[in-house]
């Protein structure tokens, strides 16, 4: 039996942390108290003007590849989950491949599932590896969400940040990813979207992120509970058998409500949203890498990663680290 196992993790946050008070100092009509109470976010990182998603992806990928004890050319599949690609085409994955100096002809493409993008990418890579067609996949979530924020909309601009997280997934005869579930329901697209497009040399429509926060909140808690239970059922496990829950890092209140629904104590939940805000597709691999590097996550432990985002999309993976 071929499993897909995580062989290394990496992450990258650009520049210095920007605090809630820094946002107030920049003229945003908000407060540290409001942001912390409603979201748990204390700081986020904002990429410099000339830094792109593939730049952030490259730093995170180098760290993940080094952690796996590999070289970039050992990778035969590159998947980048992003909603903030460097350009319309080519894909951010091919630009990343070039920046990593990979000339081995590895397949490379992007996945667009917004904040669930990393779980979608991980699941796709797992299928490639289990089929025997590929041996080592680099799966990255990378975003510069600061580029699509309306900085005059305090209901959204305080929530998001920039960053990247990456894993190397490797074929193994030892258990790795045990169960996955992916879902989408496009009828919910209006509650979280960037509706604009580029056509005929112009931006057509609204190029900024728009969100009905309360509708998103309710939907997120519901489906994060359901999809975690789905992967538990698929692998024949109870929630108590899981060492760590890593939900999408959007809001501490969504994370707490999800954990409560699942009966998982907060001591078993990785929450790093306070440090980097909502980094969309980057949030799960960022949280995973931070917890691997601070020693909380150890070899052999069972982890559920789960995401929800625009589309709406949602999904989860249960894995043995
Ligand atoms: O990847 C998924 C991404 N999306 C999310 O995670 C969002 C999920 N939703 C949420 O996290 C919450 O709905 C928010 C944090 C976005 C908002 O919290 P809320 O408790 O739903 O607040 P609200 O939208 O009902 O607004 C309450 C008040 C309003 O003032 P009034 O009308 O009561 O006077 C807002 O104008 O809070 C005000 N407000 C703010 N005040 C200070 C909204 N944004 C801010 C702000 N600072 N940044």
Short mmCIF file of C-alpha atoms and ligand atoms in Angstrom, two decimals:
data_model
loop_
_atom_site.label_atom_id
_atom_site.label_comp_id
_atom_site.label_asym_id
_atom_site.label_seq_id
_atom_site.Cartn_x
_atom_site.Cartn_y
_atom_site.Cartn_z
CA UNK A 1 0.00 0.00 0.00
CA UNK A 2 1.37 3.43 -0.93
CA UNK A 3 0.66 6.25 1.52
CA UNK A 4 1.41 9.96 1.14
CA UNK A 5 3.35 11.20 4.18
CA UNK A 6 4.46 14.67 5.17
CA UNK A 7 8.26 14.61 5.00
CA UNK A 8 8.90 18.29 5.79
CA UNK A 9 7.12 21.57 6.53
CA UNK A 10 8.08 25.22 6.07
CA UNK A 11 6.52 28.66 6.30
CA UNK A 12 7.31 32.31 5.73
CA UNK A 13 5.83 35.58 6.94
CA UNK A 14 7.06 38.77 5.21
CA UNK A 15 8.46 41.76 7.08
CA UNK A 16 7.75 42.86 10.62
CA UNK A 17 4.44 42.11 12.37
CA UNK A 18 1.86 44.90 11.99
CA UNK A 19 -0.12 45.30 15.22
CA UNK A 20 -3.74 46.35 15.61
CA UNK A 21 -2.52 49.66 17.04
CA UNK A 22 -0.34 50.10 13.93
CA UNK A 23 -3.54 49.88 11.85
CA UNK A 24 -5.17 52.53 14.06
CA UNK A 25 -2.05 54.70 13.56
CA UNK A 26 -2.47 54.25 9.78
CA UNK A 27 -5.93 55.82 10.06
CA UNK A 28 -8.23 52.76 10.17
CA UNK A 29 -11.30 53.37 12.33
CA UNK A 30 -10.84 50.39 14.65
CA UNK A 31 -9.25 49.42 17.96
CA UNK A 32 -7.02 46.69 19.37
CA UNK A 33 -9.80 45.83 21.81
CA UNK A 34 -12.43 45.29 19.06
CA UNK A 35 -10.15 43.21 16.85
CA UNK A 36 -8.86 41.00 19.68
CA UNK A 37 -12.32 40.46 21.17
CA UNK A 38 -14.06 39.63 17.86
CA UNK A 39 -11.25 37.76 16.08
CA UNK A 40 -8.29 36.97 18.36
CA UNK A 41 -5.97 38.65 15.84
CA UNK A 42 -3.11 40.70 17.33
CA UNK A 43 -0.72 41.06 14.41
CA UNK A 44 -0.50 40.33 10.68
CA UNK A 45 2.31 40.58 8.12
CA UNK A 46 2.00 42.69 4.97
CA UNK A 47 4.27 42.03 2.01
CA UNK A 48 6.22 44.89 0.45
CA UNK A 49 4.84 46.22 -2.85
CA UNK A 50 7.25 44.24 -5.05
CA UNK A 51 6.85 40.91 -3.19
CA UNK A 52 4.51 38.36 -4.78
CA UNK A 53 2.87 35.11 -3.74
CA UNK A 54 5.56 33.10 -5.54
CA UNK A 55 8.26 34.94 -3.53
CA UNK A 56 6.58 33.97 -0.26
CA UNK A 57 5.97 30.44 -1.59
CA UNK A 58 9.64 30.15 -2.51
CA UNK A 59 10.85 30.94 1.03
CA UNK A 60 8.35 28.54 2.63
CA UNK A 61 9.17 25.83 0.06
CA UNK A 62 12.93 26.08 0.60
CA UNK A 63 12.33 25.51 4.31
CA UNK A 64 9.98 22.56 3.73
CA UNK A 65 12.35 20.92 1.22
CA UNK A 66 15.30 21.39 3.61
CA UNK A 67 13.26 19.95 6.50
CA UNK A 68 12.58 16.90 4.32
CA UNK A 69 16.32 16.56 3.65
CA UNK A 70 15.75 16.95 -0.10
CA UNK A 71 16.77 19.16 -3.01
CA UNK A 72 14.20 21.02 -5.16
CA UNK A 73 14.89 18.70 -8.10
CA UNK A 74 13.77 15.70 -6.01
CA UNK A 75 10.21 17.05 -6.29
CA UNK A 76 8.10 15.78 -9.20
CA UNK A 77 4.83 17.66 -8.54
CA UNK A 78 4.31 21.29 -7.49
CA UNK A 79 0.86 22.51 -6.41
CA UNK A 80 0.29 26.07 -5.23
CA UNK A 81 -3.01 27.02 -3.63
CA UNK A 82 -3.60 30.75 -4.00
CA UNK A 83 -6.30 33.30 -4.73
CA UNK A 84 -3.71 36.03 -5.17
CA UNK A 85 -1.53 34.70 -8.00
CA UNK A 86 1.42 36.73 -9.31
CA UNK A 87 -0.38 37.24 -12.63
CA UNK A 88 -3.29 35.85 -14.67
CA UNK A 89 -0.94 33.32 -16.21
CA UNK A 90 1.39 31.47 -16.02
CA UNK A 91 0.51 29.78 -12.76
CA UNK A 92 2.19 30.76 -9.51
CA UNK A 93 3.32 27.12 -9.29
CA UNK A 94 5.41 27.40 -12.45
CA UNK A 95 6.89 30.71 -11.29
CA UNK A 96 7.74 29.04 -7.97
CA UNK A 97 9.31 26.12 -9.83
CA UNK A 98 11.52 28.56 -11.72
CA UNK A 99 12.51 30.45 -8.54
CA UNK A 100 13.44 27.14 -6.88
CA UNK A 101 15.70 26.39 -9.84
CA UNK A 102 13.81 23.21 -10.76
CA UNK A 103 14.60 22.15 -14.32
CA UNK A 104 13.47 18.55 -13.98
CA UNK A 105 10.15 18.92 -15.82
CA UNK A 106 8.03 18.35 -12.71
CA UNK A 107 4.30 18.98 -13.20
CA UNK A 108 3.21 22.33 -11.71
CA UNK A 109 -0.19 23.98 -11.41
CA UNK A 110 -2.31 26.19 -9.16
CA UNK A 111 -5.43 25.34 -7.20
CA UNK A 112 -8.11 27.96 -6.58
CA UNK A 113 -10.29 27.05 -3.62
CA UNK A 114 -9.64 30.21 -1.57
CA UNK A 115 -9.13 29.40 2.14
CA UNK A 116 -9.67 25.66 1.52
CA UNK A 117 -7.00 25.73 -1.19
CA UNK A 118 -4.30 24.00 0.84
CA UNK A 119 -6.62 21.11 1.78
CA UNK A 120 -7.64 20.79 -1.88
CA UNK A 121 -3.95 20.81 -2.94
CA UNK A 122 -2.99 18.26 -0.30
CA UNK A 123 -5.83 15.97 -1.34
CA UNK A 124 -4.93 16.20 -5.03
CA UNK A 125 -1.25 15.51 -4.28
CA UNK A 126 -2.24 12.54 -2.13
CA UNK A 127 -4.18 11.02 -5.07
CA UNK A 128 -1.19 11.49 -7.42
CA UNK A 129 1.15 9.82 -4.92
CA UNK A 130 -1.19 6.96 -4.05
CA UNK A 131 -1.70 6.23 -7.74
CA UNK A 132 2.05 5.66 -8.06
CA UNK A 133 2.44 8.29 -10.79
CA UNK A 134 4.41 10.73 -8.58
CA UNK A 135 6.82 10.28 -5.65
CA UNK A 136 7.30 13.67 -4.03
CA UNK A 137 4.92 16.62 -4.10
CA UNK A 138 5.46 20.16 -2.90
CA UNK A 139 2.10 21.56 -1.73
CA UNK A 140 2.07 25.27 -0.92
CA UNK A 141 -0.48 27.80 0.26
CA UNK A 142 0.70 31.34 -0.55
CA UNK A 143 -1.17 34.62 -0.45
CA UNK A 144 -0.79 38.38 -0.61
CA UNK A 145 -4.35 39.15 0.49
CA UNK A 146 -3.30 42.70 1.42
CA UNK A 147 -3.50 43.42 -2.36
CA UNK A 148 -7.23 42.66 -2.57
CA UNK A 149 -8.34 44.44 0.61
CA UNK A 150 -10.37 47.62 0.64
CA UNK A 151 -8.48 49.52 3.33
CA UNK A 152 -11.50 51.77 3.86
CA UNK A 153 -13.65 48.76 4.87
CA UNK A 154 -12.81 48.13 8.53
CA UNK A 155 -15.08 45.06 8.56
CA UNK A 156 -12.61 43.17 6.35
CA UNK A 157 -9.21 44.91 6.17
CA UNK A 158 -8.26 44.16 9.78
CA UNK A 159 -8.82 40.42 9.33
CA UNK A 160 -6.35 39.36 6.66
CA UNK A 161 -2.59 39.12 6.16
CA UNK A 162 0.10 37.81 3.82
CA UNK A 163 2.19 34.64 4.15
CA UNK A 164 2.99 31.17 2.88
CA UNK A 165 3.20 27.63 4.18
CA UNK A 166 4.44 24.50 2.45
CA UNK A 167 4.73 20.76 2.91
CA UNK A 168 6.63 18.06 1.07
CA UNK A 169 4.46 15.00 0.63
CA UNK A 170 6.32 11.78 -0.07
CA UNK A 171 5.34 8.24 -1.09
CA UNK A 172 5.80 5.87 1.86
CA UNK A 173 4.79 2.42 3.03
CA UNK A 174 4.07 3.92 6.48
CA UNK A 175 0.69 5.60 7.11
CA UNK A 176 0.47 9.29 6.27
CA UNK A 177 -2.78 10.80 5.02
CA UNK A 178 -5.54 8.47 6.23
CA UNK A 179 -8.73 10.14 5.00
CA UNK A 180 -9.76 13.21 3.03
CA UNK A 181 -13.02 14.98 2.17
CA UNK A 182 -13.59 17.89 -0.20
CA UNK A 183 -16.81 19.82 -0.80
CA UNK A 184 -18.14 22.93 -2.48
CA UNK A 185 -21.47 24.71 -2.88
CA UNK A 186 -21.23 27.55 -5.36
CA UNK A 187 -24.67 28.92 -4.47
CA UNK A 188 -23.03 30.68 -1.50
CA UNK A 189 -20.57 32.64 -3.63
CA UNK A 190 -21.98 36.13 -2.84
CA UNK A 191 -21.17 36.02 0.91
CA UNK A 192 -17.39 35.99 0.32
CA UNK A 193 -15.90 37.02 -2.99
CA UNK A 194 -13.74 39.38 -5.02
CA UNK A 195 -16.23 39.95 -7.84
CA UNK A 196 -14.04 41.95 -10.23
CA UNK A 197 -12.24 40.76 -13.37
CA UNK A 198 -9.65 42.04 -15.80
CA UNK A 199 -10.80 42.46 -19.40
CA UNK A 200 -9.80 44.61 -22.35
CA UNK A 201 -6.99 46.18 -20.35
CA UNK A 202 -9.24 47.26 -17.49
CA UNK A 203 -10.50 46.08 -14.13
CA UNK A 204 -14.17 45.28 -14.65
CA UNK A 205 -16.25 45.45 -11.46
CA UNK A 206 -15.08 45.50 -7.85
CA UNK A 207 -11.49 44.26 -7.32
CA UNK A 208 -11.76 44.09 -3.51
CA UNK A 209 -12.72 41.35 -1.08
CA UNK A 210 -16.37 41.60 -0.02
CA UNK A 211 -17.84 39.60 2.81
CA UNK A 212 -20.99 39.12 4.85
CA UNK A 213 -19.08 38.35 8.06
CA UNK A 214 -21.93 36.89 10.07
CA UNK A 215 -23.14 34.60 7.26
CA UNK A 216 -19.57 33.38 6.73
CA UNK A 217 -19.14 32.81 10.47
CA UNK A 218 -22.24 30.59 10.75
CA UNK A 219 -21.46 28.64 7.58
CA UNK A 220 -17.85 28.07 8.63
CA UNK A 221 -18.67 26.65 12.06
CA UNK A 222 -21.30 24.30 10.59
CA UNK A 223 -19.19 22.81 7.80
CA UNK A 224 -15.92 22.65 9.78
CA UNK A 225 -17.73 20.48 12.34
CA UNK A 226 -19.31 18.29 9.65
CA UNK A 227 -16.22 17.73 7.54
CA UNK A 228 -14.00 16.85 10.51
CA UNK A 229 -16.59 14.24 11.54
CA UNK A 230 -16.59 12.95 7.96
CA UNK A 231 -12.86 12.18 7.91
CA UNK A 232 -13.08 10.69 11.41
CA UNK A 233 -15.89 8.37 10.26
CA UNK A 234 -14.00 7.45 7.07
CA UNK A 235 -10.98 6.36 9.09
CA UNK A 236 -13.07 4.69 11.83
CA UNK A 237 -11.78 6.98 14.58
CA UNK A 238 -13.31 9.04 17.39
CA UNK A 239 -12.31 12.67 17.92
CA UNK A 240 -10.49 11.58 21.10
CA UNK A 241 -7.98 9.62 18.98
CA UNK A 242 -6.74 12.81 17.33
CA UNK A 243 -3.72 14.60 18.83
CA UNK A 244 -4.17 17.94 17.06
CA UNK A 245 -6.89 19.85 15.27
CA UNK A 246 -5.64 22.51 12.83
CA UNK A 247 -8.61 24.47 11.51
CA UNK A 248 -8.33 27.30 8.99
CA UNK A 249 -6.93 30.27 10.91
CA UNK A 250 -9.58 32.94 10.29
CA UNK A 251 -10.98 33.85 13.66
CA UNK A 252 -10.38 32.42 17.15
CA UNK A 253 -14.13 32.36 17.82
CA UNK A 254 -14.73 30.13 14.75
CA UNK A 255 -11.86 27.89 15.89
CA UNK A 256 -13.26 27.66 19.45
CA UNK A 257 -16.82 26.98 18.25
CA UNK A 258 -15.58 24.25 15.88
CA UNK A 259 -13.52 22.58 18.61
CA UNK A 260 -16.51 22.68 20.96
CA UNK A 261 -18.80 21.06 18.35
CA UNK A 262 -16.26 18.28 17.89
CA UNK A 263 -15.65 17.84 21.62
CA UNK A 264 -11.94 18.59 21.17
CA UNK A 265 -10.39 20.58 24.06
CA UNK A 266 -8.59 23.81 23.08
CA UNK A 267 -5.30 22.31 24.40
CA UNK A 268 -5.42 20.03 21.33
CA UNK A 269 -6.09 22.85 18.88
CA UNK A 270 -3.32 24.68 17.02
CA UNK A 271 -4.29 28.36 16.84
CA UNK A 272 -1.81 30.83 15.37
CA UNK A 273 -4.33 33.35 13.99
CA UNK A 274 -3.25 35.84 16.68
CA UNK A 275 0.16 36.11 14.98
CA UNK A 276 -0.71 36.32 11.29
CA UNK A 277 -4.45 36.94 10.87
CA UNK A 278 -6.31 35.18 8.09
CA UNK A 279 -3.80 34.27 5.37
CA UNK A 280 -6.37 32.26 3.38
CA UNK A 281 -4.76 29.23 1.68
CA UNK A 282 -1.53 29.79 3.64
CA UNK A 283 -3.16 29.61 7.07
CA UNK A 284 -3.22 25.83 7.62
CA UNK A 285 0.36 25.03 6.48
CA UNK A 286 1.57 28.09 8.41
CA UNK A 287 -0.08 26.86 11.61
CA UNK A 288 1.18 23.32 10.96
CA UNK A 289 4.76 24.47 10.44
CA UNK A 290 4.80 26.80 13.46
CA UNK A 291 3.58 23.93 15.68
CA UNK A 292 6.09 21.46 14.18
CA UNK A 293 8.95 23.88 14.76
CA UNK A 294 7.94 24.77 18.34
CA UNK A 295 7.89 21.05 19.17
CA UNK A 296 4.15 20.61 19.79
CA UNK A 297 3.59 18.34 16.78
CA UNK A 298 5.70 15.19 16.84
CA UNK A 299 6.23 12.18 14.59
CA UNK A 300 3.44 9.61 14.72
CA UNK A 301 0.75 12.01 16.00
CA UNK A 302 -2.67 12.17 14.36
CA UNK A 303 -3.80 15.51 13.00
CA UNK A 304 -6.94 16.84 11.36
CA UNK A 305 -6.40 19.82 9.05
CA UNK A 306 -9.57 21.49 7.83
CA UNK A 307 -10.49 24.56 5.84
CA UNK A 308 -13.44 26.58 4.64
CA UNK A 309 -13.52 29.49 2.24
CA UNK A 310 -15.01 31.40 -0.63
CA UNK A 311 -16.98 29.45 -3.19
CA UNK A 312 -18.05 28.16 -0.75
CA UNK A 313 -15.51 25.39 -0.46
CA UNK A 314 -14.63 23.21 2.52
CA UNK A 315 -12.57 20.14 3.22
CA UNK A 316 -10.49 18.16 5.70
CA UNK A 317 -7.69 15.64 5.87
CA UNK A 318 -6.86 13.27 8.73
CA UNK A 319 -3.20 12.32 8.73
CA UNK A 320 -0.54 10.61 10.76
CA UNK A 321 2.47 12.90 10.96
O1 LIG B 1 -11.85 32.65 5.63
C1 LIG B 1 -13.11 33.07 6.09
C2 LIG B 1 -12.98 34.54 6.27
N1 LIG B 1 -14.02 35.19 6.97
C3 LIG B 1 -14.17 35.19 8.31
O2 LIG B 1 -13.53 34.52 9.07
C4 LIG B 1 -15.20 36.14 8.84
C5 LIG B 1 -16.18 35.52 9.76
N2 LIG B 1 -16.88 36.58 10.46
C6 LIG B 1 -16.36 37.22 11.51
O3 LIG B 1 -15.29 36.88 11.94
C7 LIG B 1 -17.15 38.32 12.14
O4 LIG B 1 -18.43 38.38 11.53
C8 LIG B 1 -16.43 39.69 12.01
C9 LIG B 1 -15.19 39.69 12.89
C10 LIG B 1 -16.05 39.97 10.58
C11 LIG B 1 -17.35 40.80 12.50
O5 LIG B 1 -17.78 40.53 13.82
P1 LIG B 1 -19.31 40.67 14.17
O6 LIG B 1 -19.43 40.35 15.61
O7 LIG B 1 -20.08 39.82 13.21
O8 LIG B 1 -19.55 42.22 13.95
P2 LIG B 1 -20.59 42.98 13.02
O9 LIG B 1 -20.21 42.83 11.59
O10 LIG B 1 -21.99 42.58 13.43
O11 LIG B 1 -20.36 44.46 13.45
C12 LIG B 1 -20.61 44.87 14.81
C13 LIG B 1 -20.17 46.32 14.94
C14 LIG B 1 -20.72 47.24 13.86
O12 LIG B 1 -20.99 48.47 14.47
P3 LIG B 1 -22.51 48.88 14.87
O13 LIG B 1 -23.28 48.83 13.59
O14 LIG B 1 -22.93 47.84 15.87
O15 LIG B 1 -22.34 50.24 15.45
C15 LIG B 1 -19.53 47.40 12.92
O16 LIG B 1 -19.60 48.63 12.21
O17 LIG B 1 -18.73 46.39 14.84
C16 LIG B 1 -18.38 47.41 13.89
N3 LIG B 1 -17.11 47.05 13.27
C17 LIG B 1 -15.93 47.42 13.76
N4 LIG B 1 -15.60 48.19 14.82
C18 LIG B 1 -14.29 48.38 15.06
C19 LIG B 1 -16.90 46.27 12.16
N5 LIG B 1 -15.58 46.16 11.93
C20 LIG B 1 -14.95 46.86 12.91
C21 LIG B 1 -13.62 47.11 13.21
N6 LIG B 1 -13.33 47.87 14.30
N7 LIG B 1 -12.59 46.61 12.46
#
